[in-house]
């Protein structure tokens, strides 16, 4: 048989085993080009894409290189991302000690996420001795600068009396500010406060805001709270002195939201081990 036939046959097989060329959207190509030219924000965005993206295979070691370039130039969000890499073991051995170093550098570079993450390690005693007064100071500084997650945890300090005298009014104000700032934990905690005041409709609004983004612990807490709301006798069936009970319409809204919460739980909540309950206070709040 002619030699050219075999050459053609094998050439076709080689083409089948060749991986397709990487095709990136124009927006991602633009990010890469700006990162290559030294734009620090785009270096962080490109590094994040290398950690996890629909369009790129993961390359955590390369992500760290991009984060390091921007961090060395004094860009706080890059230092925070280096902290997260060490915190979770992305491309480097997991180390809370190293994570704390990078988070502290991010805080010095005025990055509020770095300040918040350093506060979390300090609060929990990860990579360092637990130090509640220092954690309070970090969260307070970040909250003053508008960081919604820090507002939520700062509220817990005031509610529980951690290192400061209990101040329920200050805690409630911080939960509300955190919710208005878009933090799903703040939304849940603010909703919990509202139910204690009988403001069911407003509470349902904030739970609805939390539901699409909530993690497993918040979804579990929301399921319990919504189930308890639905189980209450409706306002129409109670004497006037129980006017603070939810209306039938509010309970119907709660049922619809509970279905959405359970649908998300089926996707994101594993079977919880008996030894690790959600991190909730007796009031149903979550850090």
mmCIF file with all atom_site columns, N, CA and C in Angstrom, residues 4-57:
data_model
loop_
_atom_site.group_PDB
_atom_site.id
_atom_site.type_symbol
_atom_site.label_atom_id
_atom_site.label_alt_id
_atom_site.label_comp_id
_atom_site.label_asym_id
_atom_site.label_entity_id
_atom_site.label_seq_id
_atom_site.pdbx_PDB_ins_code
_atom_site.Cartn_x
_atom_site.Cartn_y
_atom_site.Cartn_z
_atom_site.occupancy
_atom_site.B_iso_or_equiv
_atom_site.pdbx_formal_charge
_atom_site.auth_seq_id
_atom_site.auth_comp_id
_atom_site.auth_asym_id
_atom_site.auth_atom_id
_atom_site.pdbx_PDB_model_num
ATOM 1   N N  . UNK A 1 4  ? 2.254   7.031  1.410  1.00 0.00 ? 4  UNK A N  1
ATOM 2   C CA . UNK A 1 4  ? 1.515   8.246  1.755  1.00 0.00 ? 4  UNK A CA 1
ATOM 3   C C  . UNK A 1 4  ? 0.221   7.929  2.501  1.00 0.00 ? 4  UNK A C  1
ATOM 4   N N  . UNK A 1 5  ? -0.349  6.743  2.264  1.00 0.00 ? 5  UNK A N  1
ATOM 5   C CA . UNK A 1 5  ? -1.584  6.359  2.963  1.00 0.00 ? 5  UNK A CA 1
ATOM 6   C C  . UNK A 1 5  ? -1.331  6.243  4.465  1.00 0.00 ? 5  UNK A C  1
ATOM 7   N N  . UNK A 1 6  ? -0.197  5.545  4.844  1.00 0.00 ? 6  UNK A N  1
ATOM 8   C CA . UNK A 1 6  ? 0.122   5.395  6.270  1.00 0.00 ? 6  UNK A CA 1
ATOM 9   C C  . UNK A 1 6  ? 0.449   6.743  6.908  1.00 0.00 ? 6  UNK A C  1
ATOM 10  N N  . UNK A 1 7  ? 1.176   7.564  6.159  1.00 0.00 ? 7  UNK A N  1
ATOM 11  C CA . UNK A 1 7  ? 1.510   8.886  6.692  1.00 0.00 ? 7  UNK A CA 1
ATOM 12  C C  . UNK A 1 7  ? 0.246   9.671  6.980  1.00 0.00 ? 7  UNK A C  1
ATOM 13  N N  . UNK A 1 8  ? -0.709  9.586  6.065  1.00 0.00 ? 8  UNK A N  1
ATOM 14  C CA . UNK A 1 8  ? -1.970  10.305 6.242  1.00 0.00 ? 8  UNK A CA 1
ATOM 15  C C  . UNK A 1 8  ? -2.768  9.736  7.435  1.00 0.00 ? 8  UNK A C  1
ATOM 16  N N  . UNK A 1 9  ? -2.748  8.399  7.558  1.00 0.00 ? 9  UNK A N  1
ATOM 17  C CA . UNK A 1 9  ? -3.478  7.746  8.647  1.00 0.00 ? 9  UNK A CA 1
ATOM 18  C C  . UNK A 1 9  ? -2.929  8.148  10.001 1.00 0.00 ? 9  UNK A C  1
ATOM 19  N N  . UNK A 1 10 ? -1.575  8.064  10.138 1.00 0.00 ? 10 UNK A N  1
ATOM 20  C CA . UNK A 1 10 ? -0.962  8.400  11.425 1.00 0.00 ? 10 UNK A CA 1
ATOM 21  C C  . UNK A 1 10 ? -1.068  9.889  11.733 1.00 0.00 ? 10 UNK A C  1
ATOM 22  N N  . UNK A 1 11 ? -1.018  10.703 10.689 1.00 0.00 ? 11 UNK A N  1
ATOM 23  C CA . UNK A 1 11 ? -1.155  12.142 10.904 1.00 0.00 ? 11 UNK A CA 1
ATOM 24  C C  . UNK A 1 11 ? -2.536  12.463 11.471 1.00 0.00 ? 11 UNK A C  1
ATOM 25  N N  . UNK A 1 12 ? -3.558  11.775 10.960 1.00 0.00 ? 12 UNK A N  1
ATOM 26  C CA . UNK A 1 12 ? -4.901  12.000 11.488 1.00 0.00 ? 12 UNK A CA 1
ATOM 27  C C  . UNK A 1 12 ? -4.993  11.586 12.952 1.00 0.00 ? 12 UNK A C  1
ATOM 28  N N  . UNK A 1 13 ? -4.338  10.466 13.305 1.00 0.00 ? 13 UNK A N  1
ATOM 29  C CA . UNK A 1 13 ? -4.363  10.022 14.706 1.00 0.00 ? 13 UNK A CA 1
ATOM 30  C C  . UNK A 1 13 ? -3.665  11.028 15.609 1.00 0.00 ? 13 UNK A C  1
ATOM 31  N N  . UNK A 1 14 ? -2.539  11.576 15.119 1.00 0.00 ? 14 UNK A N  1
ATOM 32  C CA . UNK A 1 14 ? -1.829  12.559 15.930 1.00 0.00 ? 14 UNK A CA 1
ATOM 33  C C  . UNK A 1 14 ? -2.687  13.795 16.167 1.00 0.00 ? 14 UNK A C  1
ATOM 34  N N  . UNK A 1 15 ? -3.411  14.207 15.147 1.00 0.00 ? 15 UNK A N  1
ATOM 35  C CA . UNK A 1 15 ? -4.267  15.376 15.323 1.00 0.00 ? 15 UNK A CA 1
ATOM 36  C C  . UNK A 1 15 ? -5.358  15.128 16.370 1.00 0.00 ? 15 UNK A C  1
ATOM 37  N N  . UNK A 1 16 ? -5.852  13.887 16.424 1.00 0.00 ? 16 UNK A N  1
ATOM 38  C CA . UNK A 1 16 ? -6.898  13.580 17.402 1.00 0.00 ? 16 UNK A CA 1
ATOM 39  C C  . UNK A 1 16 ? -6.386  13.661 18.839 1.00 0.00 ? 16 UNK A C  1
ATOM 40  N N  . UNK A 1 17 ? -5.123  13.348 19.062 1.00 0.00 ? 17 UNK A N  1
ATOM 41  C CA . UNK A 1 17 ? -4.597  13.347 20.423 1.00 0.00 ? 17 UNK A CA 1
ATOM 42  C C  . UNK A 1 17 ? -4.024  14.708 20.819 1.00 0.00 ? 17 UNK A C  1
ATOM 43  N N  . UNK A 1 18 ? -3.965  15.659 19.912 1.00 0.00 ? 18 UNK A N  1
ATOM 44  C CA . UNK A 1 18 ? -3.457  16.987 20.237 1.00 0.00 ? 18 UNK A CA 1
ATOM 45  C C  . UNK A 1 18 ? -4.539  17.777 20.964 1.00 0.00 ? 18 UNK A C  1
ATOM 46  N N  . UNK A 1 19 ? -4.231  18.334 22.165 1.00 0.00 ? 19 UNK A N  1
ATOM 47  C CA . UNK A 1 19 ? -5.268  19.085 22.886 1.00 0.00 ? 19 UNK A CA 1
ATOM 48  C C  . UNK A 1 19 ? -5.656  20.335 22.114 1.00 0.00 ? 19 UNK A C  1
ATOM 49  N N  . UNK A 1 20 ? -6.905  20.727 22.197 1.00 0.00 ? 20 UNK A N  1
ATOM 50  C CA . UNK A 1 20 ? -7.330  21.923 21.470 1.00 0.00 ? 20 UNK A CA 1
ATOM 51  C C  . UNK A 1 20 ? -6.640  23.159 22.025 1.00 0.00 ? 20 UNK A C  1
ATOM 52  N N  . UNK A 1 21 ? -6.414  24.163 21.189 1.00 0.00 ? 21 UNK A N  1
ATOM 53  C CA . UNK A 1 21 ? -5.774  25.395 21.680 1.00 0.00 ? 21 UNK A CA 1
ATOM 54  C C  . UNK A 1 21 ? -6.674  26.090 22.698 1.00 0.00 ? 21 UNK A C  1
ATOM 55  N N  . UNK A 1 22 ? -6.028  26.773 23.663 1.00 0.00 ? 22 UNK A N  1
ATOM 56  C CA . UNK A 1 22 ? -6.764  27.477 24.706 1.00 0.00 ? 22 UNK A CA 1
ATOM 57  C C  . UNK A 1 22 ? -7.380  28.740 24.113 1.00 0.00 ? 22 UNK A C  1
ATOM 58  N N  . UNK A 1 23 ? -8.682  28.854 24.201 1.00 0.00 ? 23 UNK A N  1
ATOM 59  C CA . UNK A 1 23 ? -9.387  30.031 23.690 1.00 0.00 ? 23 UNK A CA 1
ATOM 60  C C  . UNK A 1 23 ? -9.946  30.795 24.881 1.00 0.00 ? 23 UNK A C  1
ATOM 61  N N  . UNK A 1 24 ? -9.453  32.017 25.069 1.00 0.00 ? 24 UNK A N  1
ATOM 62  C CA . UNK A 1 24 ? -9.882  32.831 26.198 1.00 0.00 ? 24 UNK A CA 1
ATOM 63  C C  . UNK A 1 24 ? -10.779 33.966 25.711 1.00 0.00 ? 24 UNK A C  1
ATOM 64  N N  . UNK A 1 25 ? -11.763 34.334 26.523 1.00 0.00 ? 25 UNK A N  1
ATOM 65  C CA . UNK A 1 25 ? -12.570 35.505 26.176 1.00 0.00 ? 25 UNK A CA 1
ATOM 66  C C  . UNK A 1 25 ? -11.689 36.758 26.095 1.00 0.00 ? 25 UNK A C  1
ATOM 67  N N  . UNK A 1 26 ? -12.153 37.730 25.340 1.00 0.00 ? 26 UNK A N  1
ATOM 68  C CA . UNK A 1 26 ? -11.392 38.972 25.177 1.00 0.00 ? 26 UNK A CA 1
ATOM 69  C C  . UNK A 1 26 ? -11.132 39.644 26.515 1.00 0.00 ? 26 UNK A C  1
ATOM 70  N N  . UNK A 1 27 ? -12.104 39.563 27.418 1.00 0.00 ? 27 UNK A N  1
ATOM 71  C CA . UNK A 1 27 ? -11.914 40.213 28.720 1.00 0.00 ? 27 UNK A CA 1
ATOM 72  C C  . UNK A 1 27 ? -10.749 39.600 29.487 1.00 0.00 ? 27 UNK A C  1
ATOM 73  N N  . UNK A 1 28 ? -10.608 38.261 29.418 1.00 0.00 ? 28 UNK A N  1
ATOM 74  C CA . UNK A 1 28 ? -9.512  37.606 30.129 1.00 0.00 ? 28 UNK A CA 1
ATOM 75  C C  . UNK A 1 28 ? -8.175  37.878 29.450 1.00 0.00 ? 28 UNK A C  1
ATOM 76  N N  . UNK A 1 29 ? -8.172  37.914 28.136 1.00 0.00 ? 29 UNK A N  1
ATOM 77  C CA . UNK A 1 29 ? -6.943  38.264 27.418 1.00 0.00 ? 29 UNK A CA 1
ATOM 78  C C  . UNK A 1 29 ? -6.488  39.669 27.799 1.00 0.00 ? 29 UNK A C  1
ATOM 79  N N  . UNK A 1 30 ? -7.454  40.575 27.946 1.00 0.00 ? 30 UNK A N  1
ATOM 80  C CA . UNK A 1 30 ? -7.114  41.946 28.330 1.00 0.00 ? 30 UNK A CA 1
ATOM 81  C C  . UNK A 1 30 ? -6.537  41.979 29.742 1.00 0.00 ? 30 UNK A C  1
ATOM 82  N N  . UNK A 1 31 ? -7.107  41.184 30.652 1.00 0.00 ? 31 UNK A N  1
ATOM 83  C CA . UNK A 1 31 ? -6.564  41.106 32.018 1.00 0.00 ? 31 UNK A CA 1
ATOM 84  C C  . UNK A 1 31 ? -5.122  40.612 31.980 1.00 0.00 ? 31 UNK A C  1
ATOM 85  N N  . UNK A 1 32 ? -4.875  39.561 31.209 1.00 0.00 ? 32 UNK A N  1
ATOM 86  C CA . UNK A 1 32 ? -3.520  39.017 31.115 1.00 0.00 ? 32 UNK A CA 1
ATOM 87  C C  . UNK A 1 32 ? -2.541  40.048 30.574 1.00 0.00 ? 32 UNK A C  1
ATOM 88  N N  . UNK A 1 33 ? -2.938  40.764 29.528 1.00 0.00 ? 33 UNK A N  1
ATOM 89  C CA . UNK A 1 33 ? -2.034  41.749 28.933 1.00 0.00 ? 33 UNK A CA 1
ATOM 90  C C  . UNK A 1 33 ? -1.723  42.867 29.919 1.00 0.00 ? 33 UNK A C  1
ATOM 91  N N  . UNK A 1 34 ? -2.729  43.328 30.660 1.00 0.00 ? 34 UNK A N  1
ATOM 92  C CA . UNK A 1 34 ? -2.472  44.374 31.654 1.00 0.00 ? 34 UNK A CA 1
ATOM 93  C C  . UNK A 1 34 ? -1.611  43.841 32.798 1.00 0.00 ? 34 UNK A C  1
ATOM 94  N N  . UNK A 1 35 ? -1.854  42.585 33.205 1.00 0.00 ? 35 UNK A N  1
ATOM 95  C CA . UNK A 1 35 ? -1.028  41.977 34.256 1.00 0.00 ? 35 UNK A CA 1
ATOM 96  C C  . UNK A 1 35 ? 0.429   41.892 33.797 1.00 0.00 ? 35 UNK A C  1
ATOM 97  N N  . UNK A 1 36 ? 0.617   41.507 32.550 1.00 0.00 ? 36 UNK A N  1
ATOM 98  C CA . UNK A 1 36 ? 1.973   41.374 32.009 1.00 0.00 ? 36 UNK A CA 1
ATOM 99  C C  . UNK A 1 36 ? 2.695   42.717 31.976 1.00 0.00 ? 36 UNK A C  1
ATOM 100 N N  . UNK A 1 37 ? 1.918   43.780 31.816 1.00 0.00 ? 37 UNK A N  1
ATOM 101 C CA . UNK A 1 37 ? 2.510   45.129 31.776 1.00 0.00 ? 37 UNK A CA 1
ATOM 102 C C  . UNK A 1 37 ? 2.686   45.716 33.175 1.00 0.00 ? 37 UNK A C  1
ATOM 103 N N  . UNK A 1 38 ? 2.313   44.951 34.212 1.00 0.00 ? 38 UNK A N  1
ATOM 104 C CA . UNK A 1 38 ? 2.596   45.391 35.579 1.00 0.00 ? 38 UNK A CA 1
ATOM 105 C C  . UNK A 1 38 ? 1.447   46.034 36.318 1.00 0.00 ? 38 UNK A C  1
ATOM 106 N N  . UNK A 1 39 ? 0.210   45.903 35.827 1.00 0.00 ? 39 UNK A N  1
ATOM 107 C CA . UNK A 1 39 ? -0.948  46.443 36.544 1.00 0.00 ? 39 UNK A CA 1
ATOM 108 C C  . UNK A 1 39 ? -1.295  45.503 37.701 1.00 0.00 ? 39 UNK A C  1
ATOM 109 N N  . UNK A 1 40 ? -1.217  46.013 38.929 1.00 0.00 ? 40 UNK A N  1
ATOM 110 C CA . UNK A 1 40 ? -1.293  45.139 40.104 1.00 0.00 ? 40 UNK A CA 1
ATOM 111 C C  . UNK A 1 40 ? -2.665  44.494 40.269 1.00 0.00 ? 40 UNK A C  1
ATOM 112 N N  . UNK A 1 41 ? -3.741  45.251 40.053 1.00 0.00 ? 41 UNK A N  1
ATOM 113 C CA . UNK A 1 41 ? -5.075  44.668 40.164 1.00 0.00 ? 41 UNK A CA 1
ATOM 114 C C  . UNK A 1 41 ? -5.224  43.496 39.197 1.00 0.00 ? 41 UNK A C  1
ATOM 115 N N  . UNK A 1 42 ? -4.763  43.670 37.968 1.00 0.00 ? 42 UNK A N  1
ATOM 116 C CA . UNK A 1 42 ? -4.898  42.603 36.971 1.00 0.00 ? 42 UNK A CA 1
ATOM 117 C C  . UNK A 1 42 ? -3.978  41.419 37.271 1.00 0.00 ? 42 UNK A C  1
ATOM 118 N N  . UNK A 1 43 ? -2.846  41.680 37.917 1.00 0.00 ? 43 UNK A N  1
ATOM 119 C CA . UNK A 1 43 ? -1.996  40.562 38.347 1.00 0.00 ? 43 UNK A CA 1
ATOM 120 C C  . UNK A 1 43 ? -2.734  39.700 39.367 1.00 0.00 ? 43 UNK A C  1
ATOM 121 N N  . UNK A 1 44 ? -3.486  40.353 40.261 1.00 0.00 ? 44 UNK A N  1
ATOM 122 C CA . UNK A 1 44 ? -4.277  39.595 41.240 1.00 0.00 ? 44 UNK A CA 1
ATOM 123 C C  . UNK A 1 44 ? -5.421  38.865 40.543 1.00 0.00 ? 44 UNK A C  1
ATOM 124 N N  . UNK A 1 45 ? -6.104  39.541 39.618 1.00 0.00 ? 45 UNK A N  1
ATOM 125 C CA . UNK A 1 45 ? -7.215  38.899 38.905 1.00 0.00 ? 45 UNK A CA 1
ATOM 126 C C  . UNK A 1 45 ? -6.733  37.698 38.095 1.00 0.00 ? 45 UNK A C  1
ATOM 127 N N  . UNK A 1 46 ? -5.563  37.843 37.436 1.00 0.00 ? 46 UNK A N  1
ATOM 128 C CA . UNK A 1 46 ? -5.022  36.718 36.668 1.00 0.00 ? 46 UNK A CA 1
ATOM 129 C C  . UNK A 1 46 ? -4.618  35.579 37.597 1.00 0.00 ? 46 UNK A C  1
ATOM 130 N N  . UNK A 1 47 ? -4.029  35.923 38.740 1.00 0.00 ? 47 UNK A N  1
ATOM 131 C CA . UNK A 1 47 ? -3.679  34.895 39.717 1.00 0.00 ? 47 UNK A CA 1
ATOM 132 C C  . UNK A 1 47 ? -4.899  34.149 40.217 1.00 0.00 ? 47 UNK A C  1
ATOM 133 N N  . UNK A 1 48 ? -5.990  34.881 40.471 1.00 0.00 ? 48 UNK A N  1
ATOM 134 C CA . UNK A 1 48 ? -7.226  34.227 40.910 1.00 0.00 ? 48 UNK A CA 1
ATOM 135 C C  . UNK A 1 48 ? -7.762  33.291 39.830 1.00 0.00 ? 48 UNK A C  1
ATOM 136 N N  . UNK A 1 49 ? -7.650  33.713 38.573 1.00 0.00 ? 49 UNK A N  1
ATOM 137 C CA . UNK A 1 49 ? -8.106  32.851 37.477 1.00 0.00 ? 49 UNK A CA 1
ATOM 138 C C  . UNK A 1 49 ? -7.281  31.564 37.422 1.00 0.00 ? 49 UNK A C  1
ATOM 139 N N  . UNK A 1 50 ? -6.009  31.663 37.763 1.00 0.00 ? 50 UNK A N  1
ATOM 140 C CA . UNK A 1 50 ? -5.150  30.473 37.770 1.00 0.00 ? 50 UNK A CA 1
ATOM 141 C C  . UNK A 1 50 ? -5.459  29.561 38.961 1.00 0.00 ? 50 UNK A C  1
ATOM 142 N N  . UNK A 1 51 ? -6.070  30.111 39.995 1.00 0.00 ? 51 UNK A N  1
ATOM 143 C CA . UNK A 1 51 ? -6.513  29.267 41.107 1.00 0.00 ? 51 UNK A CA 1
ATOM 144 C C  . UNK A 1 51 ? -7.757  28.484 40.719 1.00 0.00 ? 51 UNK A C  1
ATOM 145 N N  . UNK A 1 52 ? -8.723  29.183 40.092 1.00 0.00 ? 52 UNK A N  1
ATOM 146 C CA . UNK A 1 52 ? -9.967  28.527 39.697 1.00 0.00 ? 52 UNK A CA 1
ATOM 147 C C  . UNK A 1 52 ? -10.652 29.367 38.639 1.00 0.00 ? 52 UNK A C  1
ATOM 148 N N  . UNK A 1 53 ? -10.876 28.764 37.483 1.00 0.00 ? 53 UNK A N  1
ATOM 149 C CA . UNK A 1 53 ? -11.528 29.469 36.395 1.00 0.00 ? 53 UNK A CA 1
ATOM 150 C C  . UNK A 1 53 ? -12.163 28.471 35.443 1.00 0.00 ? 53 UNK A C  1
ATOM 151 N N  . UNK A 1 54 ? -13.218 28.897 34.792 1.00 0.00 ? 54 UNK A N  1
ATOM 152 C CA . UNK A 1 54 ? -13.859 28.077 33.758 1.00 0.00 ? 54 UNK A CA 1
ATOM 153 C C  . UNK A 1 54 ? -12.971 27.961 32.531 1.00 0.00 ? 54 UNK A C  1
ATOM 154 N N  . UNK A 1 55 ? -12.107 28.943 32.313 1.00 0.00 ? 55 UNK A N  1
ATOM 155 C CA . UNK A 1 55 ? -11.387 29.053 31.041 1.00 0.00 ? 55 UNK A CA 1
ATOM 156 C C  . UNK A 1 55 ? -9.943  28.577 31.105 1.00 0.00 ? 55 UNK A C  1
ATOM 157 N N  . UNK A 1 56 ? -9.403  28.400 32.310 1.00 0.00 ? 56 UNK A N  1
ATOM 158 C CA . UNK A 1 56 ? -7.984  28.040 32.455 1.00 0.00 ? 56 UNK A CA 1
ATOM 159 C C  . UNK A 1 56 ? -7.838  26.787 33.300 1.00 0.00 ? 56 UNK A C  1
ATOM 160 N N  . UNK A 1 57 ? -6.876  25.924 32.969 1.00 0.00 ? 57 UNK A N  1
ATOM 161 C CA . UNK A 1 57 ? -6.560  24.828 33.897 1.00 0.00 ? 57 UNK A CA 1
ATOM 162 C C  . UNK A 1 57 ? -5.906  25.408 35.144 1.00 0.00 ? 57 UNK A C  1
#
